[in-house]
Amino acid sequence: MTATKLNVQWLEFEMDQPGTVPGNQAVPLVRVGVTPGERRCPSCNSLVYSRRHKRCGVCGQALPASCLFSADEAERVDALLRTERQRHRAWLKKAEAA
């Protein structure tokens, strides 16, 4: 009978820094120059899940500009989304052909 030895390595990372990814993995938003971070609605203090929307998803109040993407960041995110959609479509065509 043979046995396989399991080698588990736990990755240590800072819990107090929002948006960090353990193991130096590339986050798409960081690659295009958008800094991730936790933002909260000033009206209801709920977490803002999307910086693309102008209103809070919980209370419906207008979000301040500091909670939204800047024009430059929004353009970079849109470019990233277009690129990822194209890559996905190409992958689907390749998968269908196989």
mmCIF file of N, CA, C and O in Angstrom:
data_model
loop_
_atom_site.group_PDB
_atom_site.id
_atom_site.type_symbol
_atom_site.label_atom_id
_atom_site.label_comp_id
_atom_site.label_asym_id
_atom_site.label_seq_id
_atom_site.Cartn_x
_atom_site.Cartn_y
_atom_site.Cartn_z
ATOM 1 N N MET A 1 0.843 -1.177 0.000
ATOM 2 C CA MET A 1 0.000 0.000 0.000
ATOM 3 C C MET A 1 0.888 1.239 0.000
ATOM 4 O O MET A 1 1.877 1.308 0.702
ATOM 5 N N THR A 2 0.522 2.208 -0.824
ATOM 6 C CA THR A 2 1.303 3.437 -0.885
ATOM 7 C C THR A 2 0.491 4.578 -0.280
ATOM 8 O O THR A 2 -0.734 4.547 -0.273
ATOM 9 N N ALA A 3 1.198 5.542 0.199
ATOM 10 C CA ALA A 3 0.548 6.703 0.804
ATOM 11 C C ALA A 3 1.089 7.970 0.153
ATOM 12 O O ALA A 3 2.252 8.026 -0.233
ATOM 13 N N THR A 4 0.232 8.945 0.047
ATOM 14 C CA THR A 4 0.635 10.239 -0.479
ATOM 15 C C THR A 4 0.715 11.220 0.669
ATOM 16 O O THR A 4 -0.191 11.319 1.489
ATOM 17 N N LYS A 5 1.835 11.903 0.722
ATOM 18 C CA LYS A 5 2.035 12.883 1.784
ATOM 19 C C LYS A 5 1.444 14.220 1.344
ATOM 20 O O LYS A 5 1.709 14.686 0.245
ATOM 21 N N LEU A 6 0.611 14.803 2.172
ATOM 22 C CA LEU A 6 -0.022 16.079 1.886
ATOM 23 C C LEU A 6 0.813 17.209 2.463
ATOM 24 O O LEU A 6 1.130 17.223 3.651
ATOM 25 N N ASN A 7 1.187 18.135 1.598
ATOM 26 C CA ASN A 7 1.994 19.274 2.031
ATOM 27 C C ASN A 7 1.146 20.538 1.871
ATOM 28 O O ASN A 7 0.894 20.991 0.761
ATOM 29 N N VAL A 8 0.692 21.120 2.973
ATOM 30 C CA VAL A 8 -0.162 22.298 2.954
ATOM 31 C C VAL A 8 0.656 23.510 3.369
ATOM 32 O O VAL A 8 1.331 23.488 4.395
ATOM 33 N N GLN A 9 0.594 24.553 2.550
ATOM 34 C CA GLN A 9 1.272 25.802 2.894
ATOM 35 C C GLN A 9 0.222 26.902 3.007
ATOM 36 O O GLN A 9 -0.505 27.167 2.054
ATOM 37 N N TRP A 10 0.135 27.513 4.162
ATOM 38 C CA TRP A 10 -0.833 28.581 4.380
ATOM 39 C C TRP A 10 -0.205 29.898 3.979
ATOM 40 O O TRP A 10 0.927 30.192 4.315
ATOM 41 N N LEU A 11 -0.952 30.710 3.255
ATOM 42 C CA LEU A 11 -0.467 32.017 2.844
ATOM 43 C C LEU A 11 -0.847 33.053 3.902
ATOM 44 O O LEU A 11 -1.995 33.146 4.299
ATOM 45 N N GLU A 12 0.134 33.813 4.314
ATOM 46 C CA GLU A 12 -0.099 34.861 5.305
ATOM 47 C C GLU A 12 -0.315 36.184 4.578
ATOM 48 O O GLU A 12 0.410 36.515 3.656
ATOM 49 N N PHE A 13 -1.331 36.939 4.970
ATOM 50 C CA PHE A 13 -1.556 38.245 4.387
ATOM 51 C C PHE A 13 -2.217 39.138 5.413
ATOM 52 O O PHE A 13 -2.771 38.688 6.389
ATOM 53 N N GLU A 14 -2.126 40.436 5.145
ATOM 54 C CA GLU A 14 -2.651 41.450 6.049
ATOM 55 C C GLU A 14 -4.169 41.514 5.937
ATOM 56 O O GLU A 14 -4.709 41.717 4.871
ATOM 57 N N MET A 15 -4.879 41.355 7.039
ATOM 58 C CA MET A 15 -6.342 41.422 7.032
ATOM 59 C C MET A 15 -6.838 42.866 7.114
ATOM 60 O O MET A 15 -7.963 43.145 6.787
ATOM 61 N N ASP A 16 -5.971 43.800 7.530
ATOM 62 C CA ASP A 16 -6.423 45.171 7.700
ATOM 63 C C ASP A 16 -6.334 45.997 6.415
ATOM 64 O O ASP A 16 -6.744 47.133 6.379
ATOM 65 N N GLN A 17 -5.824 45.401 5.336
ATOM 66 C CA GLN A 17 -5.723 46.118 4.076
ATOM 67 C C GLN A 17 -6.736 45.555 3.088
ATOM 68 O O GLN A 17 -6.568 44.456 2.591
ATOM 69 N N PRO A 18 -7.825 46.290 2.821
ATOM 70 C CA PRO A 18 -8.833 45.779 1.890
ATOM 71 C C PRO A 18 -8.287 45.709 0.473
ATOM 72 O O PRO A 18 -7.485 46.533 0.056
ATOM 73 N N GLY A 19 -8.736 44.691 -0.256
ATOM 74 C CA GLY A 19 -8.365 44.573 -1.646
ATOM 75 C C GLY A 19 -7.049 43.885 -1.910
ATOM 76 O O GLY A 19 -6.643 43.779 -3.046
ATOM 77 N N THR A 20 -6.334 43.419 -0.867
ATOM 78 C CA THR A 20 -5.083 42.724 -1.107
ATOM 79 C C THR A 20 -5.372 41.269 -1.431
ATOM 80 O O THR A 20 -6.333 40.687 -0.971
ATOM 81 N N VAL A 21 -4.515 40.693 -2.249
ATOM 82 C CA VAL A 21 -4.670 39.306 -2.644
ATOM 83 C C VAL A 21 -3.427 38.552 -2.219
ATOM 84 O O VAL A 21 -2.309 38.965 -2.526
ATOM 85 N N PRO A 22 -3.594 37.443 -1.487
ATOM 86 C CA PRO A 22 -2.432 36.693 -1.055
ATOM 87 C C PRO A 22 -1.723 36.041 -2.232
ATOM 88 O O PRO A 22 -2.330 35.716 -3.247
ATOM 89 N N GLY A 23 -0.416 35.857 -2.113
ATOM 90 C CA GLY A 23 0.342 35.121 -3.107
ATOM 91 C C GLY A 23 0.715 35.922 -4.340
ATOM 92 O O GLY A 23 1.070 35.357 -5.360
ATOM 93 N N ASN A 24 0.672 37.236 -4.286
ATOM 94 C CA ASN A 24 1.054 38.105 -5.396
ATOM 95 C C ASN A 24 0.319 37.782 -6.698
ATOM 96 O O ASN A 24 0.868 37.857 -7.772
ATOM 97 N N GLN A 25 -0.948 37.403 -6.606
ATOM 98 C CA GLN A 25 -1.743 37.145 -7.798
ATOM 99 C C GLN A 25 -2.153 38.478 -8.410
ATOM 100 O O GLN A 25 -2.426 39.433 -7.715
ATOM 101 N N ALA A 26 -2.202 38.536 -9.742
ATOM 102 C CA ALA A 26 -2.554 39.776 -10.425
ATOM 103 C C ALA A 26 -4.064 39.961 -10.413
ATOM 104 O O ALA A 26 -4.806 39.107 -10.841
ATOM 105 N N VAL A 27 -4.507 41.074 -9.888
ATOM 106 C CA VAL A 27 -5.919 41.412 -9.885
ATOM 107 C C VAL A 27 -6.162 42.283 -11.109
ATOM 108 O O VAL A 27 -5.436 43.246 -11.338
ATOM 109 N N PRO A 28 -7.181 41.968 -11.948
ATOM 110 C CA PRO A 28 -7.375 42.736 -13.179
ATOM 111 C C PRO A 28 -7.467 44.242 -12.972
ATOM 112 O O PRO A 28 -6.901 44.998 -13.746
ATOM 113 N N LEU A 29 -8.169 44.711 -11.946
ATOM 114 C CA LEU A 29 -8.300 46.149 -11.753
ATOM 115 C C LEU A 29 -6.967 46.803 -11.421
ATOM 116 O O LEU A 29 -6.698 47.921 -11.838
ATOM 117 N N VAL A 30 -6.128 46.102 -10.673
ATOM 118 C CA VAL A 30 -4.831 46.662 -10.320
ATOM 119 C C VAL A 30 -3.966 46.775 -11.573
ATOM 120 O O VAL A 30 -3.210 47.724 -11.742
ATOM 121 N N ARG A 31 -4.127 45.824 -12.501
ATOM 122 C CA ARG A 31 -3.341 45.852 -13.739
ATOM 123 C C ARG A 31 -3.657 47.075 -14.580
ATOM 124 O O ARG A 31 -2.809 47.535 -15.327
ATOM 125 N N VAL A 32 -4.862 47.601 -14.503
ATOM 126 C CA VAL A 32 -5.221 48.783 -15.301
ATOM 127 C C VAL A 32 -5.137 50.069 -14.501
ATOM 128 O O VAL A 32 -5.537 51.119 -14.980
ATOM 129 N N GLY A 33 -4.641 50.014 -13.290
ATOM 130 C CA GLY A 33 -4.412 51.219 -12.509
ATOM 131 C C GLY A 33 -5.562 51.666 -11.644
ATOM 132 O O GLY A 33 -5.629 52.821 -11.256
ATOM 133 N N VAL A 34 -6.485 50.769 -11.304
ATOM 134 C CA VAL A 34 -7.590 51.103 -10.411
ATOM 135 C C VAL A 34 -7.278 50.485 -9.066
ATOM 136 O O VAL A 34 -7.047 49.288 -8.961
ATOM 137 N N THR A 35 -7.254 51.313 -8.038
ATOM 138 C CA THR A 35 -6.932 50.798 -6.720
ATOM 139 C C THR A 35 -8.180 50.286 -6.021
ATOM 140 O O THR A 35 -9.154 51.021 -5.878
ATOM 141 N N PRO A 36 -8.168 49.011 -5.612
ATOM 142 C CA PRO A 36 -9.320 48.499 -4.874
ATOM 143 C C PRO A 36 -9.316 49.043 -3.454
ATOM 144 O O PRO A 36 -8.278 49.401 -2.917
ATOM 145 N N GLY A 37 -10.454 49.104 -2.870
ATOM 146 C CA GLY A 37 -10.562 49.577 -1.504
ATOM 147 C C GLY A 37 -12.007 49.588 -1.070
ATOM 148 O O GLY A 37 -12.919 49.626 -1.891
ATOM 149 N N GLU A 38 -12.218 49.527 0.211
ATOM 150 C CA GLU A 38 -13.576 49.496 0.748
ATOM 151 C C GLU A 38 -14.139 50.903 0.810
ATOM 152 O O GLU A 38 -13.513 51.814 1.324
ATOM 153 N N ARG A 39 -15.319 51.067 0.256
ATOM 154 C CA ARG A 39 -16.019 52.347 0.318
ATOM 155 C C ARG A 39 -17.396 52.108 0.897
ATOM 156 O O ARG A 39 -18.014 51.087 0.634
ATOM 157 N N ARG A 40 -17.880 53.069 1.680
ATOM 158 C CA ARG A 40 -19.186 52.928 2.329
ATOM 159 C C ARG A 40 -20.068 54.117 1.995
ATOM 160 O O ARG A 40 -19.590 55.232 1.822
ATOM 161 N N CYS A 41 -21.356 53.849 1.915
ATOM 162 C CA CYS A 41 -22.337 54.896 1.650
ATOM 163 C C CYS A 41 -22.385 55.834 2.858
ATOM 164 O O CYS A 41 -22.515 55.381 3.996
ATOM 165 N N PRO A 42 -22.293 57.148 2.648
ATOM 166 C CA PRO A 42 -22.347 58.072 3.782
ATOM 167 C C PRO A 42 -23.729 58.137 4.434
ATOM 168 O O PRO A 42 -23.844 58.489 5.600
ATOM 169 N N SER A 43 -24.780 57.756 3.719
ATOM 170 C CA SER A 43 -26.132 57.829 4.272
ATOM 171 C C SER A 43 -26.455 56.654 5.187
ATOM 172 O O SER A 43 -26.977 56.833 6.281
ATOM 173 N N CYS A 44 -26.167 55.427 4.707
ATOM 174 C CA CYS A 44 -26.559 54.247 5.488
ATOM 175 C C CYS A 44 -25.378 53.407 5.957
ATOM 176 O O CYS A 44 -25.567 52.390 6.625
ATOM 177 N N ASN A 45 -24.161 53.798 5.599
ATOM 178 C CA ASN A 45 -22.931 53.121 6.003
ATOM 179 C C ASN A 45 -22.829 51.694 5.456
ATOM 180 O O ASN A 45 -22.076 50.888 5.973
ATOM 181 N N SER A 46 -23.585 51.373 4.413
ATOM 182 C CA SER A 46 -23.470 50.042 3.817
ATOM 183 C C SER A 46 -22.307 50.035 2.826
ATOM 184 O O SER A 46 -21.892 51.074 2.312
ATOM 185 N N LEU A 47 -21.789 48.863 2.564
ATOM 186 C CA LEU A 47 -20.673 48.689 1.654
ATOM 187 C C LEU A 47 -21.109 48.995 0.228
ATOM 188 O O LEU A 47 -22.165 48.559 -0.212
ATOM 189 N N VAL A 48 -20.315 49.783 -0.491
ATOM 190 C CA VAL A 48 -20.591 50.081 -1.901
ATOM 191 C C VAL A 48 -19.950 48.969 -2.712
ATOM 192 O O VAL A 48 -18.735 48.842 -2.771
ATOM 193 N N TYR A 49 -20.787 48.131 -3.323
ATOM 194 C CA TYR A 49 -20.287 46.980 -4.066
ATOM 195 C C TYR A 49 -19.872 47.328 -5.484
ATOM 196 O O TYR A 49 -19.066 46.641 -6.078
ATOM 197 N N SER A 50 -20.441 48.363 -6.060
ATOM 198 C CA SER A 50 -20.097 48.746 -7.411
ATOM 199 C C SER A 50 -19.863 50.245 -7.473
ATOM 200 O O SER A 50 -20.749 51.035 -7.152
ATOM 201 N N ARG A 51 -18.674 50.618 -7.913
ATOM 202 C CA ARG A 51 -18.348 52.034 -8.042
ATOM 203 C C ARG A 51 -18.821 52.583 -9.382
ATOM 204 O O ARG A 51 -18.615 53.736 -9.694
ATOM 205 N N ARG A 52 -19.480 51.745 -10.184
ATOM 206 C CA ARG A 52 -19.990 52.175 -11.480
ATOM 207 C C ARG A 52 -21.375 52.812 -11.360
ATOM 208 O O ARG A 52 -21.787 53.573 -12.228
ATOM 209 N N HIS A 53 -22.118 52.474 -10.318
ATOM 210 C CA HIS A 53 -23.471 52.989 -10.144
ATOM 211 C C HIS A 53 -23.446 54.283 -9.337
ATOM 212 O O HIS A 53 -22.677 54.420 -8.398
ATOM 213 N N LYS A 54 -24.322 55.197 -9.672
ATOM 214 C CA LYS A 54 -24.327 56.503 -9.018
ATOM 215 C C LYS A 54 -25.162 56.548 -7.753
ATOM 216 O O LYS A 54 -25.109 57.508 -7.010
ATOM 217 N N ARG A 55 -25.925 55.486 -7.500
ATOM 218 C CA ARG A 55 -26.777 55.435 -6.303
ATOM 219 C C ARG A 55 -26.423 54.224 -5.461
ATOM 220 O O ARG A 55 -26.003 53.187 -5.968
ATOM 221 N N CYS A 56 -26.653 54.359 -4.164
ATOM 222 C CA CYS A 56 -26.418 53.254 -3.229
ATOM 223 C C CYS A 56 -27.432 52.142 -3.524
ATOM 224 O O CYS A 56 -28.620 52.406 -3.719
ATOM 225 N N GLY A 57 -26.963 50.904 -3.527
ATOM 226 C CA GLY A 57 -27.840 49.769 -3.781
ATOM 227 C C GLY A 57 -28.743 49.437 -2.614
ATOM 228 O O GLY A 57 -29.710 48.693 -2.763
ATOM 229 N N VAL A 58 -28.487 49.981 -1.431
ATOM 230 C CA VAL A 58 -29.287 49.688 -0.242
ATOM 231 C C VAL A 58 -30.313 50.779 0.021
ATOM 232 O O VAL A 58 -31.511 50.512 0.086
ATOM 233 N N CYS A 59 -29.852 52.024 0.139
ATOM 234 C CA CYS A 59 -30.780 53.108 0.497
ATOM 235 C C CYS A 59 -31.212 53.951 -0.697
ATOM 236 O O CYS A 59 -32.168 54.721 -0.590
ATOM 237 N N GLY A 60 -30.535 53.844 -1.826
ATOM 238 C CA GLY A 60 -30.915 54.571 -3.020
ATOM 239 C C GLY A 60 -30.445 56.016 -3.077
ATOM 240 O O GLY A 60 -30.753 56.734 -4.025
ATOM 241 N N GLN A 61 -29.700 56.464 -2.089
ATOM 242 C CA GLN A 61 -29.194 57.833 -2.080
ATOM 243 C C GLN A 61 -28.051 57.984 -3.086
ATOM 244 O O GLN A 61 -27.337 57.033 -3.379
ATOM 245 N N ALA A 62 -27.895 59.188 -3.612
ATOM 246 C CA ALA A 62 -26.795 59.463 -4.540
ATOM 247 C C ALA A 62 -25.467 59.348 -3.792
ATOM 248 O O ALA A 62 -25.330 59.831 -2.662
ATOM 249 N N LEU A 63 -24.516 58.689 -4.432
ATOM 250 C CA LEU A 63 -23.192 58.513 -3.825
ATOM 251 C C LEU A 63 -22.299 59.696 -4.177
ATOM 252 O O LEU A 63 -22.381 60.231 -5.284
ATOM 253 N N PRO A 64 -21.416 60.107 -3.262
ATOM 254 C CA PRO A 64 -20.489 61.194 -3.565
ATOM 255 C C PRO A 64 -19.442 60.736 -4.581
ATOM 256 O O PRO A 64 -19.240 59.542 -4.793
ATOM 257 N N ALA A 65 -18.781 61.677 -5.211
ATOM 258 C CA ALA A 65 -17.784 61.373 -6.238
ATOM 259 C C ALA A 65 -16.647 60.509 -5.701
ATOM 260 O O ALA A 65 -16.049 59.738 -6.446
ATOM 261 N N SER A 66 -16.353 60.602 -4.406
ATOM 262 C CA SER A 66 -15.269 59.808 -3.830
ATOM 263 C C SER A 66 -15.590 58.310 -3.816
ATOM 264 O O SER A 66 -14.694 57.487 -3.719
ATOM 265 N N CYS A 67 -16.859 57.954 -3.923
ATOM 266 C CA CYS A 67 -17.269 56.548 -3.943
ATOM 267 C C CYS A 67 -17.372 55.996 -5.363
ATOM 268 O O CYS A 67 -17.592 54.802 -5.536
ATOM 269 N N LEU A 68 -17.238 56.847 -6.367
ATOM 270 C CA LEU A 68 -17.393 56.427 -7.749
ATOM 271 C C LEU A 68 -16.048 56.385 -8.450
ATOM 272 O O LEU A 68 -15.064 56.956 -7.983
ATOM 273 N N PHE A 69 -16.005 55.691 -9.602
ATOM 274 C CA PHE A 69 -14.805 55.711 -10.425
ATOM 275 C C PHE A 69 -14.621 57.107 -10.997
ATOM 276 O O PHE A 69 -15.592 57.778 -11.364
ATOM 277 N N SER A 70 -13.366 57.528 -11.102
ATOM 278 C CA SER A 70 -13.095 58.765 -11.830
ATOM 279 C C SER A 70 -13.302 58.470 -13.315
ATOM 280 O O SER A 70 -13.423 57.315 -13.726
ATOM 281 N N ALA A 71 -13.332 59.500 -14.141
ATOM 282 C CA ALA A 71 -13.541 59.297 -15.580
ATOM 283 C C ALA A 71 -12.430 58.426 -16.168
ATOM 284 O O ALA A 71 -12.695 57.542 -16.992
ATOM 285 N N ASP A 72 -11.208 58.642 -15.731
ATOM 286 C CA ASP A 72 -10.067 57.861 -16.223
ATOM 287 C C ASP A 72 -10.175 56.394 -15.792
ATOM 288 O O ASP A 72 -9.958 55.478 -16.591
ATOM 289 N N GLU A 73 -10.511 56.183 -14.520
ATOM 290 C CA GLU A 73 -10.672 54.807 -14.023
ATOM 291 C C GLU A 73 -11.816 54.096 -14.743
ATOM 292 O O GLU A 73 -11.682 52.933 -15.121
ATOM 293 N N ALA A 74 -12.929 54.801 -14.949
ATOM 294 C CA ALA A 74 -14.079 54.200 -15.630
ATOM 295 C C ALA A 74 -13.714 53.790 -17.052
ATOM 296 O O ALA A 74 -14.104 52.718 -17.523
ATOM 297 N N GLU A 75 -12.941 54.609 -17.737
ATOM 298 C CA GLU A 75 -12.509 54.288 -19.097
ATOM 299 C C GLU A 75 -11.616 53.046 -19.099
ATOM 300 O O GLU A 75 -11.758 52.170 -19.953
ATOM 301 N N ARG A 76 -10.700 52.964 -18.137
ATOM 302 C CA ARG A 76 -9.814 51.793 -18.045
ATOM 303 C C ARG A 76 -10.593 50.525 -17.725
ATOM 304 O O ARG A 76 -10.321 49.465 -18.284
ATOM 305 N N VAL A 77 -11.576 50.624 -16.828
ATOM 306 C CA VAL A 77 -12.391 49.457 -16.481
ATOM 307 C C VAL A 77 -13.213 49.008 -17.684
ATOM 308 O O VAL A 77 -13.310 47.806 -17.972
ATOM 309 N N ASP A 78 -13.781 49.946 -18.417
ATOM 310 C CA ASP A 78 -14.542 49.589 -19.622
ATOM 311 C C ASP A 78 -13.648 48.904 -20.651
ATOM 312 O O ASP A 78 -14.060 47.930 -21.286
ATOM 313 N N ALA A 79 -12.433 49.404 -20.814
ATOM 314 C CA ALA A 79 -11.496 48.771 -21.751
ATOM 315 C C ALA A 79 -11.160 47.354 -21.297
ATOM 316 O O ALA A 79 -11.096 46.427 -22.116
ATOM 317 N N LEU A 80 -10.964 47.176 -19.999
ATOM 318 C CA LEU A 80 -10.675 45.845 -19.468
ATOM 319 C C LEU A 80 -11.854 44.902 -19.701
ATOM 320 O O LEU A 80 -11.670 43.755 -20.132
ATOM 321 N N LEU A 81 -13.072 45.379 -19.462
ATOM 322 C CA LEU A 81 -14.258 44.550 -19.680
ATOM 323 C C LEU A 81 -14.405 44.166 -21.159
ATOM 324 O O LEU A 81 -14.731 43.017 -21.477
ATOM 325 N N ARG A 82 -14.162 45.115 -22.062
ATOM 326 C CA ARG A 82 -14.236 44.798 -23.495
ATOM 327 C C ARG A 82 -13.211 43.721 -23.863
ATOM 328 O O ARG A 82 -13.524 42.768 -24.583
ATOM 329 N N THR A 83 -11.995 43.873 -23.362
ATOM 330 C CA THR A 83 -10.938 42.906 -23.653
ATOM 331 C C THR A 83 -11.299 41.529 -23.123
ATOM 332 O O THR A 83 -11.140 40.517 -23.822
ATOM 333 N N GLU A 84 -11.801 41.475 -21.899
ATOM 334 C CA GLU A 84 -12.160 40.188 -21.302
ATOM 335 C C GLU A 84 -13.322 39.538 -22.035
ATOM 336 O O GLU A 84 -13.358 38.320 -22.205
ATOM 337 N N ARG A 85 -14.293 40.339 -22.499
ATOM 338 C CA ARG A 85 -15.401 39.790 -23.287
ATOM 339 C C ARG A 85 -14.896 39.199 -24.596
ATOM 340 O O ARG A 85 -15.322 38.125 -25.013
ATOM 341 N N GLN A 86 -13.971 39.906 -25.260
ATOM 342 C CA GLN A 86 -13.411 39.401 -26.512
ATOM 343 C C GLN A 86 -12.646 38.102 -26.280
ATOM 344 O O GLN A 86 -12.757 37.161 -27.070
ATOM 345 N N ARG A 87 -11.873 38.055 -25.219
ATOM 346 C CA ARG A 87 -11.130 36.836 -24.903
ATOM 347 C C ARG A 87 -12.073 35.674 -24.617
ATOM 348 O O ARG A 87 -11.836 34.544 -25.038
ATOM 349 N N HIS A 88 -13.169 35.963 -23.928
ATOM 350 C CA HIS A 88 -14.136 34.916 -23.606
ATOM 351 C C HIS A 88 -14.826 34.415 -24.874
ATOM 352 O O HIS A 88 -15.002 33.203 -25.044
ATOM 353 N N ARG A 89 -15.203 35.328 -25.757
ATOM 354 C CA ARG A 89 -15.831 34.915 -27.022
ATOM 355 C C ARG A 89 -14.882 34.063 -27.851
ATOM 356 O O ARG A 89 -15.289 33.068 -28.459
ATOM 357 N N ALA A 90 -13.608 34.456 -27.899
ATOM 358 C CA ALA A 90 -12.616 33.674 -28.639
ATOM 359 C C ALA A 90 -12.468 32.287 -28.027
ATOM 360 O O ALA A 90 -12.363 31.279 -28.743
ATOM 361 N N TRP A 91 -12.481 32.220 -26.703
ATOM 362 C CA TRP A 91 -12.374 30.923 -26.018
ATOM 363 C C TRP A 91 -13.593 30.051 -26.328
ATOM 364 O O TRP A 91 -13.460 28.846 -26.552
ATOM 365 N N LEU A 92 -14.801 30.674 -26.336
ATOM 366 C CA LEU A 92 -16.004 29.914 -26.661
ATOM 367 C C LEU A 92 -15.951 29.358 -28.077
ATOM 368 O O LEU A 92 -16.316 28.193 -28.314
ATOM 369 N N LYS A 93 -15.503 30.166 -29.041
ATOM 370 C CA LYS A 93 -15.386 29.686 -30.421
ATOM 371 C C LYS A 93 -14.395 28.535 -30.517
ATOM 372 O O LYS A 93 -14.614 27.565 -31.220
ATOM 373 N N LYS A 94 -13.289 28.663 -29.800
ATOM 374 C CA LYS A 94 -12.271 27.614 -29.808
ATOM 375 C C LYS A 94 -12.821 26.337 -29.180
ATOM 376 O O LYS A 94 -12.586 25.234 -29.674
ATOM 377 N N ALA A 95 -13.589 26.476 -28.098
ATOM 378 C CA ALA A 95 -14.171 25.305 -27.420
ATOM 379 C C ALA A 95 -15.233 24.638 -28.289
ATOM 380 O O ALA A 95 -15.344 23.407 -28.301
ATOM 381 N N GLU A 96 -16.003 25.419 -29.035
ATOM 382 C CA GLU A 96 -17.033 24.855 -29.913
ATOM 383 C C GLU A 96 -16.412 24.106 -31.079
ATOM 384 O O GLU A 96 -16.948 23.126 -31.557
ATOM 385 N N ALA A 97 -15.273 24.593 -31.575
ATOM 386 C CA ALA A 97 -14.605 23.969 -32.711
ATOM 387 C C ALA A 97 -13.977 22.626 -32.340
ATOM 388 O O ALA A 97 -13.815 21.767 -33.190
ATOM 389 N N ALA A 98 -13.640 22.450 -31.098
ATOM 390 C CA ALA A 98 -12.958 21.222 -30.663
ATOM 391 C C ALA A 98 -13.906 20.064 -30.461
ATOM 392 O O ALA A 98 -15.047 20.063 -30.488
#
